XYZ file of C-alpha atoms in Angstrom:
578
model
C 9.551 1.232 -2.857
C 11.975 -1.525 -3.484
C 14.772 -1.187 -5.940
C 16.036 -4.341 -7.164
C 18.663 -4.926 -10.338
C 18.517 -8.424 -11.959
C 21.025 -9.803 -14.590
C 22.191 -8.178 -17.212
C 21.619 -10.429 -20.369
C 18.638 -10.493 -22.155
C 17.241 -11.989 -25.387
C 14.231 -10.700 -27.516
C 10.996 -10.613 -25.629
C 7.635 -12.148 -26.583
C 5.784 -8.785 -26.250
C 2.578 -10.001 -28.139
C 2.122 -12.575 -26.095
C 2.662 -11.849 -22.562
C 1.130 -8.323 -22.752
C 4.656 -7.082 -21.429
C 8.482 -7.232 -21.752
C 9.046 -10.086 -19.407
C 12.587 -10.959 -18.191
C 14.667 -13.885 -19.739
C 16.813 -16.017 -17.997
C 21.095 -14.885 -19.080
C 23.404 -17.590 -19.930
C 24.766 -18.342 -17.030
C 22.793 -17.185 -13.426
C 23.982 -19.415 -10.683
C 21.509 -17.084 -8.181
C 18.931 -15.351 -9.712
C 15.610 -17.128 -11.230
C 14.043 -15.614 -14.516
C 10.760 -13.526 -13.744
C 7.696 -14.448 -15.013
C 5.934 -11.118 -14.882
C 2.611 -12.395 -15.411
C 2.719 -15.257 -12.919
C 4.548 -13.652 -10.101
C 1.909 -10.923 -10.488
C -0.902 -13.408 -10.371
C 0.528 -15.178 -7.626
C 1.417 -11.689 -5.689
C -1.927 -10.599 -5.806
C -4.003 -13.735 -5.145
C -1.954 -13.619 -2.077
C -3.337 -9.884 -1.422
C -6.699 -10.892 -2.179
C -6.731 -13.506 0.771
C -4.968 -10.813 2.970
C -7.320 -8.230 2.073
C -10.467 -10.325 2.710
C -9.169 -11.263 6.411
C -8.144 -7.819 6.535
C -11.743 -6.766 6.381
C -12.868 -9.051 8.431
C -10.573 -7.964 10.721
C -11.914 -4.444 10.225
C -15.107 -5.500 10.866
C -14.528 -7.321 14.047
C -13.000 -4.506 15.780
C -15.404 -1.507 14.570
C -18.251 -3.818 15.943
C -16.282 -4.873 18.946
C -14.835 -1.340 19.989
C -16.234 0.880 17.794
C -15.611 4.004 15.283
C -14.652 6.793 17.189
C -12.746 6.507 20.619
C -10.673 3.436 21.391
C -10.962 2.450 17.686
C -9.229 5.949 16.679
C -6.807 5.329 19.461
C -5.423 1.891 18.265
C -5.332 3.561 14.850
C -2.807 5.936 15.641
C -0.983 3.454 17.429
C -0.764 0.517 15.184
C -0.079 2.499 12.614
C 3.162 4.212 13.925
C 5.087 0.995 13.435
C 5.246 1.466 9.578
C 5.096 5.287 9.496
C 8.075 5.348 11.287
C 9.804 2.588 9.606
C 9.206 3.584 6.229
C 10.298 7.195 7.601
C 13.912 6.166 9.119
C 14.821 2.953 7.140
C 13.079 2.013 4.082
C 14.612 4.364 2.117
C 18.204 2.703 3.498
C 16.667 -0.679 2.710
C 14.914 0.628 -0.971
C 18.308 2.448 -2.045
C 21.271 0.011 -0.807
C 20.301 -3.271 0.702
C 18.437 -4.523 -2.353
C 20.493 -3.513 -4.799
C 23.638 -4.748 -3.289
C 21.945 -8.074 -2.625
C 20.995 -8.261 -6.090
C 24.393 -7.925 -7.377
C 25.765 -10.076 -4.825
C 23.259 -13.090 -5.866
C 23.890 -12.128 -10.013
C 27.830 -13.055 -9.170
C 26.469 -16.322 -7.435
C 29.229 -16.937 -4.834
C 28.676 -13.615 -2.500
C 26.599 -15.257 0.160
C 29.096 -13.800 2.875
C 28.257 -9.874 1.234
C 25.190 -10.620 1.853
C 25.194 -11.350 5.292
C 27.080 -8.666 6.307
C 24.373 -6.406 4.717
C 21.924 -8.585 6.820
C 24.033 -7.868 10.093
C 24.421 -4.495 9.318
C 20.619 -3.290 8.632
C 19.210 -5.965 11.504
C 21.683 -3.838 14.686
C 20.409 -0.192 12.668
C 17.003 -1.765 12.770
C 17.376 -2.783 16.501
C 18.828 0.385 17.843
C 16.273 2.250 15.676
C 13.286 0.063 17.221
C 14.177 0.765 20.723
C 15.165 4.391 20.802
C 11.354 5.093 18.863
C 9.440 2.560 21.297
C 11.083 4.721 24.707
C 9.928 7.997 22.481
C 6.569 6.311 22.390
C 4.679 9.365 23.848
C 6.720 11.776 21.429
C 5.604 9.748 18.509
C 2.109 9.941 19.524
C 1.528 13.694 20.152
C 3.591 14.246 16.845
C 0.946 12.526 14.596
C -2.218 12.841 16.615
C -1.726 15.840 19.042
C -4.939 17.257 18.687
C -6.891 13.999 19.659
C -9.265 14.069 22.931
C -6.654 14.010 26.013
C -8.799 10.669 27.118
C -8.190 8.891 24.155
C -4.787 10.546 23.492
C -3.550 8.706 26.974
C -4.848 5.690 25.693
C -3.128 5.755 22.432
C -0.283 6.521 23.998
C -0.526 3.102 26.058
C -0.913 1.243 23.425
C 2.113 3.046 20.940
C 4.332 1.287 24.032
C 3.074 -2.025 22.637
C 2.633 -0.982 19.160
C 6.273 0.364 18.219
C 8.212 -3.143 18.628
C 6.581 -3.505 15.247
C 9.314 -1.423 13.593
C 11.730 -4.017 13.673
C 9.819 -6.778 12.567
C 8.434 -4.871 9.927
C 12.154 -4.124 8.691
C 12.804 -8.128 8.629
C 10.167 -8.828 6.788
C 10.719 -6.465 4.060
C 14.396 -7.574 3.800
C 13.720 -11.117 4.048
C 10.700 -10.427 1.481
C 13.268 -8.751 -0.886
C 15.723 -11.338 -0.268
C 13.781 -13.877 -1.645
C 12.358 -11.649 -4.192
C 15.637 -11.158 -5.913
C 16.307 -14.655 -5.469
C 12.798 -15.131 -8.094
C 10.306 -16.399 -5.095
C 7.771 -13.849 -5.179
C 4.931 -15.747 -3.432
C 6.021 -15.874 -0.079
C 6.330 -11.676 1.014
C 2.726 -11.323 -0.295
C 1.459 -14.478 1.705
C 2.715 -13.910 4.793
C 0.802 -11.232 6.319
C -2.063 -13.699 5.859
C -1.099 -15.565 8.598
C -0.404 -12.379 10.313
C -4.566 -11.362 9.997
C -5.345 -14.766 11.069
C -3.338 -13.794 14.414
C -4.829 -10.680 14.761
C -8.549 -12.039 14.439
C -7.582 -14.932 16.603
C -6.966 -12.580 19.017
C -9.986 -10.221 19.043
C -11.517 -13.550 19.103
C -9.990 -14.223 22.357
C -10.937 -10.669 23.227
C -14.281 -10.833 22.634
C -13.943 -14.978 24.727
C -11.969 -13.076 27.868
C -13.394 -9.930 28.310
C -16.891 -10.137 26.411
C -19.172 -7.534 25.334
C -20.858 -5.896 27.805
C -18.324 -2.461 29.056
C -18.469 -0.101 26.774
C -15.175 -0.269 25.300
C -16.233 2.772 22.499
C -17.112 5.283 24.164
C -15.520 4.851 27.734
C -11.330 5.179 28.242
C -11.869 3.704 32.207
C -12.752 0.021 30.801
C -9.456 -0.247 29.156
C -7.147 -1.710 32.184
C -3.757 -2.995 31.478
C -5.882 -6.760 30.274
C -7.521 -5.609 27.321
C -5.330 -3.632 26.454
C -2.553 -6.384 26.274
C -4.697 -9.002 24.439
C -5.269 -6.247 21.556
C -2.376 -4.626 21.305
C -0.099 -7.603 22.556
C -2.031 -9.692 19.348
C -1.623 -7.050 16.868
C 2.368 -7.362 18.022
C 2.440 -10.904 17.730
C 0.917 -10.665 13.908
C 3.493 -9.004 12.849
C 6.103 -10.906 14.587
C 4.554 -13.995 12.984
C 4.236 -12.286 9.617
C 8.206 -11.550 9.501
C 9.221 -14.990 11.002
C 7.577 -17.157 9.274
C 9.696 -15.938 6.050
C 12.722 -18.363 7.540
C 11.105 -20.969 6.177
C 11.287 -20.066 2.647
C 14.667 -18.631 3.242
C 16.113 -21.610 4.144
C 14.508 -23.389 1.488
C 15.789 -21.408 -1.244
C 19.545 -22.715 -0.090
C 20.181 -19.101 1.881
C 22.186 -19.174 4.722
C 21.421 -16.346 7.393
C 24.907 -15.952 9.516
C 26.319 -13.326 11.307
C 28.822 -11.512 9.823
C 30.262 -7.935 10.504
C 31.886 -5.244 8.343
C 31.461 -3.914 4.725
C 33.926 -1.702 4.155
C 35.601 -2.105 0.665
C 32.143 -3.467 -0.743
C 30.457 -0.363 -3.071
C 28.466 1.127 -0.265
C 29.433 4.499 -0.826
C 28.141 4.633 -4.615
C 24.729 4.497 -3.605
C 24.611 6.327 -0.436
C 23.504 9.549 -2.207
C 20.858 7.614 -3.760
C 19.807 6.488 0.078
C 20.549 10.517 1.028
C 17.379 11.337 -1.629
C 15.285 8.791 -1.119
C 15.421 9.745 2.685
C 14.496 12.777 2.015
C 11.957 12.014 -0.021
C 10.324 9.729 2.275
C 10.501 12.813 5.079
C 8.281 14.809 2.740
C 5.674 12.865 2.079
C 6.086 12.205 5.793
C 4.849 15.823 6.585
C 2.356 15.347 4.211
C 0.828 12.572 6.511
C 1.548 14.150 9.624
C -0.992 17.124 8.621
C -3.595 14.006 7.383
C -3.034 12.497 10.714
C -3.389 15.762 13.147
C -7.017 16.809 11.126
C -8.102 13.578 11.679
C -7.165 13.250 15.439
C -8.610 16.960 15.671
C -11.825 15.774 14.043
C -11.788 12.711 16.885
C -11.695 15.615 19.608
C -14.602 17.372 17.936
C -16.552 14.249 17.620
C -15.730 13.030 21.287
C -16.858 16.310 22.727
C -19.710 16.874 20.888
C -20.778 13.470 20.375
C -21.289 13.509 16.460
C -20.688 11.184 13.640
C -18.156 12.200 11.543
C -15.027 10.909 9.826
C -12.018 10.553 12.343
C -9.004 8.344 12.046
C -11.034 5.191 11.921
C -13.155 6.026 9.350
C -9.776 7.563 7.180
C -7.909 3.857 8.087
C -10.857 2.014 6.706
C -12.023 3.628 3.604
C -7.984 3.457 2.844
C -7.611 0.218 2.934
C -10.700 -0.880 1.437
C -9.472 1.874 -1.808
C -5.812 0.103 -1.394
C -7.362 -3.233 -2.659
C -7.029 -2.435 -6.296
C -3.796 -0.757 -5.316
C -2.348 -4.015 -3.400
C -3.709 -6.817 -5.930
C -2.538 -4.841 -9.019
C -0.701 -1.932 -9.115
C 1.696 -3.287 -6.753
C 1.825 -6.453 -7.425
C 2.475 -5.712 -11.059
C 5.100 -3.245 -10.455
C 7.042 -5.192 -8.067
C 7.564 -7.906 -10.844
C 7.709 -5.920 -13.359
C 10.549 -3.555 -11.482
C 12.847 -6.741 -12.014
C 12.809 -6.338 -15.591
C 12.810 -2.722 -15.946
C 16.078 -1.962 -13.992
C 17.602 -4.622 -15.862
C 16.612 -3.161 -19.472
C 18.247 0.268 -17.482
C 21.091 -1.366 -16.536
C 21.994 -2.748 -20.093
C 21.119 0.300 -21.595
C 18.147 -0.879 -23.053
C 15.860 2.041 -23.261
C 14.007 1.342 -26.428
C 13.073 -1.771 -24.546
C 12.007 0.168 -21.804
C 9.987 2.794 -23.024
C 7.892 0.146 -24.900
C 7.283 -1.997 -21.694
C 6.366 0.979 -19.737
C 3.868 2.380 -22.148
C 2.237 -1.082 -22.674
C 1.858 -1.655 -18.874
C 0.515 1.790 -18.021
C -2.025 1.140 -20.936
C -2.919 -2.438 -19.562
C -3.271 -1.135 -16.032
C -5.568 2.077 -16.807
C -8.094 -0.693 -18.010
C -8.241 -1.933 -15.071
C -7.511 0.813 -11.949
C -9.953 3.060 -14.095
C -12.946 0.676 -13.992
C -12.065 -0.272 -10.203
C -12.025 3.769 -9.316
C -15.448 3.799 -11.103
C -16.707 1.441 -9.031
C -15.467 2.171 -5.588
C -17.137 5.579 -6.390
C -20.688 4.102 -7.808
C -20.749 0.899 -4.779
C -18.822 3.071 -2.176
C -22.278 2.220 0.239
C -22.745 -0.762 -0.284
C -19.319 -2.016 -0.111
C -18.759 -0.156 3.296
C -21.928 -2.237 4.619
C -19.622 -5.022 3.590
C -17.252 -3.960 5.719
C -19.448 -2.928 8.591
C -22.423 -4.699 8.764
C -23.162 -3.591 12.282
C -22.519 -0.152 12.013
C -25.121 2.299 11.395
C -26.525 4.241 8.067
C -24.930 7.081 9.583
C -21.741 5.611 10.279
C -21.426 3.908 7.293
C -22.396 7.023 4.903
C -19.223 8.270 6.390
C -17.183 5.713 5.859
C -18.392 5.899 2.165
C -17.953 9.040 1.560
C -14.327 8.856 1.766
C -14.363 5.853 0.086
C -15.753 7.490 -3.146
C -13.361 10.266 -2.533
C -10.134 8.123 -2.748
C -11.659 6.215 -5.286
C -11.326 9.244 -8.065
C -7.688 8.952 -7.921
C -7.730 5.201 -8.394
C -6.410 5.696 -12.173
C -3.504 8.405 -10.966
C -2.345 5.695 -8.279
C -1.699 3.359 -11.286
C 0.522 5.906 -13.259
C 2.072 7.726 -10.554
C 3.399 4.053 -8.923
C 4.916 2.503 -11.951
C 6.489 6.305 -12.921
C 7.886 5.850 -9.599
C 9.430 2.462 -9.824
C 11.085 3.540 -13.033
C 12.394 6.564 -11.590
C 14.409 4.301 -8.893
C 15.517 2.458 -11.669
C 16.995 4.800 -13.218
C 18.998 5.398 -9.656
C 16.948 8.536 -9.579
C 15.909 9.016 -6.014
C 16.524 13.128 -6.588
C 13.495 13.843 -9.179
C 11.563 11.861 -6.415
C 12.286 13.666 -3.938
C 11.727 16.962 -5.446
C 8.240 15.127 -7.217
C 7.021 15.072 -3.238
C 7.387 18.767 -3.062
C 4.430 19.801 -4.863
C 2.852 16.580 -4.232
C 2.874 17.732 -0.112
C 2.175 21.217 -0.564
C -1.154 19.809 -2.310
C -1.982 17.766 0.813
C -1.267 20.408 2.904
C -3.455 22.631 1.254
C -6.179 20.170 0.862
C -6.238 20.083 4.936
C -5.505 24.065 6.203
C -7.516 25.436 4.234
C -10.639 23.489 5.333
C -9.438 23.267 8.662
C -10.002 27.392 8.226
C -12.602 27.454 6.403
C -15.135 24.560 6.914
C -17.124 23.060 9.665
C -15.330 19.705 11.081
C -17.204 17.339 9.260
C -15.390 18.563 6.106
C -12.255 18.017 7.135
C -11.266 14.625 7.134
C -12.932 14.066 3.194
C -11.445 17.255 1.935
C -8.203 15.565 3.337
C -8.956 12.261 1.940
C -9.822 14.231 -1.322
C -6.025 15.503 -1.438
C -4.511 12.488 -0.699
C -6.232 11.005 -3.876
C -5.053 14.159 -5.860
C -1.599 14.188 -5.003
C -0.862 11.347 -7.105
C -2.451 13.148 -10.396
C 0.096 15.771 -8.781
C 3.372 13.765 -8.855
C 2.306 11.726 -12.102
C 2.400 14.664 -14.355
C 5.758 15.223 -13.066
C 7.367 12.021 -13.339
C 6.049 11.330 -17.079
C 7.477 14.710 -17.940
C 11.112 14.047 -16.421
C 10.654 9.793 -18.173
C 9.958 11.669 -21.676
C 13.374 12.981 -21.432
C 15.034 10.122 -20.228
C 13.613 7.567 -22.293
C 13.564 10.068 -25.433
C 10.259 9.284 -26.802
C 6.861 10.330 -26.137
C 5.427 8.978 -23.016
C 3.070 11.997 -21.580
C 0.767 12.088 -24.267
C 0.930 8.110 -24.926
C -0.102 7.632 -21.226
C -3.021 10.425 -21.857
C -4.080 8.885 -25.339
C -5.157 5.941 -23.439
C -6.497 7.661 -19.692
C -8.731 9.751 -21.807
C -10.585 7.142 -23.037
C -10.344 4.523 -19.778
C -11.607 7.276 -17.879
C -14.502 8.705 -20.369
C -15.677 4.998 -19.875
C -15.611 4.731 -16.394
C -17.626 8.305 -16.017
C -20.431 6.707 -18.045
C -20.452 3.143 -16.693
C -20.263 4.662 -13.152
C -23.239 6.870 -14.406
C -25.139 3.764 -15.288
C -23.938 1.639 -12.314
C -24.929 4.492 -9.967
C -28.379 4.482 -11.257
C -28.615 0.781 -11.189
C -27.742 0.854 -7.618
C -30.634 3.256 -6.891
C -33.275 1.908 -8.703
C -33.090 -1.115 -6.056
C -32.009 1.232 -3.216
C -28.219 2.179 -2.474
C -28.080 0.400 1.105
C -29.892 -2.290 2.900
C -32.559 -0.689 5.204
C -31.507 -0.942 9.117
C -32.264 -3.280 11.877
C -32.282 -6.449 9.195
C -29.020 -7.707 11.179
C -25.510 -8.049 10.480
C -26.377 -11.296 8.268
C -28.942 -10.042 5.775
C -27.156 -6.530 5.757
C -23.984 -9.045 4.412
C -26.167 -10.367 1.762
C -27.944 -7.413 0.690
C -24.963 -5.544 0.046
C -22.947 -8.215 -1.455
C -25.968 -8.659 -4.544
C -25.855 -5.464 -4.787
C -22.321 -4.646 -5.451
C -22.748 -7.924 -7.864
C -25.617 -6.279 -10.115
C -24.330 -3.225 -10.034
C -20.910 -4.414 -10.839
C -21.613 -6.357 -13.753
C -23.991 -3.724 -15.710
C -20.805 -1.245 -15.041
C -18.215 -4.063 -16.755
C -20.434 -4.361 -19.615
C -21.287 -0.774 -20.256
C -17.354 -0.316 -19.748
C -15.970 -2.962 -21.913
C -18.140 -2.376 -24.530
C -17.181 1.733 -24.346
C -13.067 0.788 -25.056
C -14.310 -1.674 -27.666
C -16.410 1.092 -29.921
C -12.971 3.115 -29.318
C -10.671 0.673 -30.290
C -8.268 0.872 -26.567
C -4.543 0.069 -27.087
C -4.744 -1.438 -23.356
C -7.713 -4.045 -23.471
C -5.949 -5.019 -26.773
C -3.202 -5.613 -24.494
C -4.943 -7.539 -21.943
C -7.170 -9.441 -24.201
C -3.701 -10.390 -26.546
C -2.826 -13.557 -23.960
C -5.818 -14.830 -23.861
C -6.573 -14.765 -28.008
C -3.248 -16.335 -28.435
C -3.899 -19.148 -26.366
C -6.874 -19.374 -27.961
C -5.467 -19.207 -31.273
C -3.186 -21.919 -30.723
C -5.703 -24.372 -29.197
């Protein structure tokens, strides 16, 4: 969650025609660029488009290479320590202090020094941090996945060793990616882990080349000798090596000049380190949140290895996560991370009329869209998993869907809940956050003890998933009620004015698309192969996509919807003027 301040001078926005507030260039900025909300948006998310699509195929690769359950769940809780831990132990340091300091720095234009002794500073925390977790490698392991079958636990443990160097790439990235954020190139963090897919595939590639096909790398934890597991681990490393390095280039582009420089004492610091205090321990509750997700999944890979059943385990939780991330990633955050720019400057110059109107207008734009995408993930949540798994069978992929759907209902709550966030930090506000995640964890704990108790094990990674999704509604309530005080105008019941009717339209085109998609069968029958699986699927999720947009656009028209009004308002003035 990135906090970044811009300058402080502003004229009169173009609301009408942008859709939003965007931010105008002051007088005199000898740093900072002017942010086009619209375009760095549009170029953030085409660059998480391309990601996402060699994500999958990454995804796909290794679930038919090793699998859903077993060495797949394995690397899962591996790879993913990396950025658990790091957004644990130093985001919140990064979020809270770095970026704004960095901002300021580049808004006086001659404090190039400041910032590299910020630079220093984070990069020997980030170091120290990276080796004292990679040593505790085992620790970190039974922590988040304790109750995983001891074979597979072992193995996961093997590869966390190769796994955790990640942390300190990961922290260079995201400072280098804010860096040149602030600085007004948005393109290049969202790009990067492009090439850092295209690594990874290149290396199950050379997995599949080296080692082939035949051992049963699924199902059997002897096959996986120090080789394999150094070409898939060692690859995954390398991506995100490559992912953080390869941000030098536009670095040094923009005129920045990395040096080493220590000390910072006399510079501000200690204004904002209550802000880091609270946003640390925010981050350590939502923390605990995922630690329970990540236990009943690795106790639902135990279940599944020793009874040898198909149900949803870590894999299956990774996957349908990231494929219900995509509308997340290409517009929520990509929105919000431009648009953060010009809200914490409005904040900082005391703008809050300003504010208040940008924020409503955004939230209304973006229900439009997250509510029809939640729709249909929910309605295409087969179909779209085939996508993703084209080898895999009905079983498997029923599965996979199912959780799908499930974090697909809280696709509209995402949207509110991470632009009330991003406005909270603005605000400096790191507290209200922090005691938002309360309630917001209890909720996720409930939503896995109590079917942990209660249910058979199939039930327990969905009802999970299910919370997860929840949460969000959870902390969004929340944070509208604390903004309706601080921006003294009505922003609860603006935000539900416009949900009401996003969301009564995506219930009945996901009604309609749902019976589309049954008419002509939900999934391609099995044994067709992985190619006509592919293109059974994809038509599929086209029909059934476009009878759901109509039926949906043609809902918000009858009731007259503030927020395709705003997103259709570009596009009628250019046509207006042509």
């Amino acid at each position: 969650m990135p906090l970044i301040l811009p300058p402080t001078e502003w004229d009169t926005p173009d609301v009408e025609a942008t859709g939003t507030i965007p931010a105008q260039q002051p007088p005199h900025p000898p740093a900072m660029k002017s942010v086009n909300v619209a375009k760095a948006s549009g170029i953030m998310a085409a660059g998480t488009i391309i990601s996402r699509i060699l994500g999958f195929v990454r995804t796909a690769l290794l679930i038919a290479l090793i699998g859903s359950v077993g060495a797949n769940d394995a690397f899962q809780v591996a790879n993913n320590l990396p950025n658990t831990i790091y957004n644990l132990l130093a985001s919140s340091i990064l979020s809270a202090i770095l970026v704004p300091q960095i901002v300021r720095a580049l808004h006086r234009g001659n404090d190039e020094e400041f910032i590299n002794r910020l630079l220093t500073l984070f990069t020997t925390v980030l170091l120290g941090l990276t080796v004292v977790c990679s040593v505790a490698a085992p620790l970190w392991v039974y922590i988040y996945a304790s109750q995983m079958d001891s074979r597979w636990l072992h193995l996961a443990i093997i590869f966390a060793f190769w796994s955790l160097p990640q942390i300190f790439f990961y922290g260079l990235y995201s400072l280098w990616g804010q860096l040149l954020n602030a600085k007004g190139s948005f393109g290049p963090y969202m790009w990067s882990p492009v090439v850092n897919n295209i690594v990874a595939i290149a290396g199950l590639g050379v997995f599949t080349w080296v080692l082939g096909t035949q051992k049963d790398w699924a199902h059997d934890p002897s096959v996986w000798t120090a080789w394999p597991i150094t070409i898939l681990a060692g690859t995954s490393t390398l991506g995100i090596i490559v992912q953080a390095l390869i941000l030098l280039i536009p670095l040094y582009r923009s005129g920045f000049k990395l040096r080493i420089v220590w000390g910072v004492r006399g510079h501000g610091l200690r204004e904002v380190s209550t802000v880091a205090a609270w946003a640390f321990a925010s981050l350590v509750v939502s923390q605990i949140a995922f630690l329970f997700v990540t236990n009943i999944a690795g106790a639902a890979n135990g279940y599944a290895s020793k009874h040898h059943e198909v149900i949803a385990t870590m894999t299956a939780h990774n996957t349908a996560f990231q494929v219900f991330m995509i509308p997340q990633s290409t517009i929520v955050t990509s929105v919000t991370t431009a648009l953060f720019t010009s809200m914490s400057a409005l904040v900082a110059t005391g703008k809050i009329a300003d504010v208040h109107a940008q924020f409503v207008r955004t939230q209304e734009g973006l229900a439009v869209i997250t509510s029809f995408c939640g729709a249909a993930l929910v309605s295409a949540a087969v179909p779209v998993m085939q996508i993703v798994m084209p080898s895999s069978s009905r079983a498997e992929v029923e599965v996979f869907a199912l959780l799908l759907a499930l974090f697909g209902v809280s696709t509209p709550l995402f949207g509110i809940w991470g632009i009330a966030q991003r406005l909270l930090l603005a605000f400096n506000d790191a507290k209200t956050l922090c005691f938002l995640q309360i309630p917001m964890c209890i909720t996720q704990v409930l939503f896995v003890v109590i079917p942990w108790l209660t249910m058979p094990p199939k039930y327990w990674v969905p009802a999970a998933s299910l919370g997860e999704g929840l949460l969000y509604g959870v902390g969004s309530i929340g944070a509208l009620m604390v903004l309706e005080k601080r921006l003294e105008a009505p922003v609860t019941w603006r935000v539900i004015r416009v949900f009401w009717q996003t969301v009564l339209a995506a219930v009945v085109c996901g009604a309609a698309g749902w019976g589309v998609l049954h008419l002509v069968g939900p999934a391609v029958p099995e044994g067709v192969g992985a190619a006509l699986t592919l293109l059974g699927a994809f038509w599929r999720i086209v029909v059934t996509g476009v009878v759901m947009l109509v039926v949906y656009l043609a809902i918000l028209k009858v009731l007259h919807n503030r927020g395709l009004e705003t997103l259709t308002g570009p596009v009628k003035a250019r046509l207006g003027r042509s």
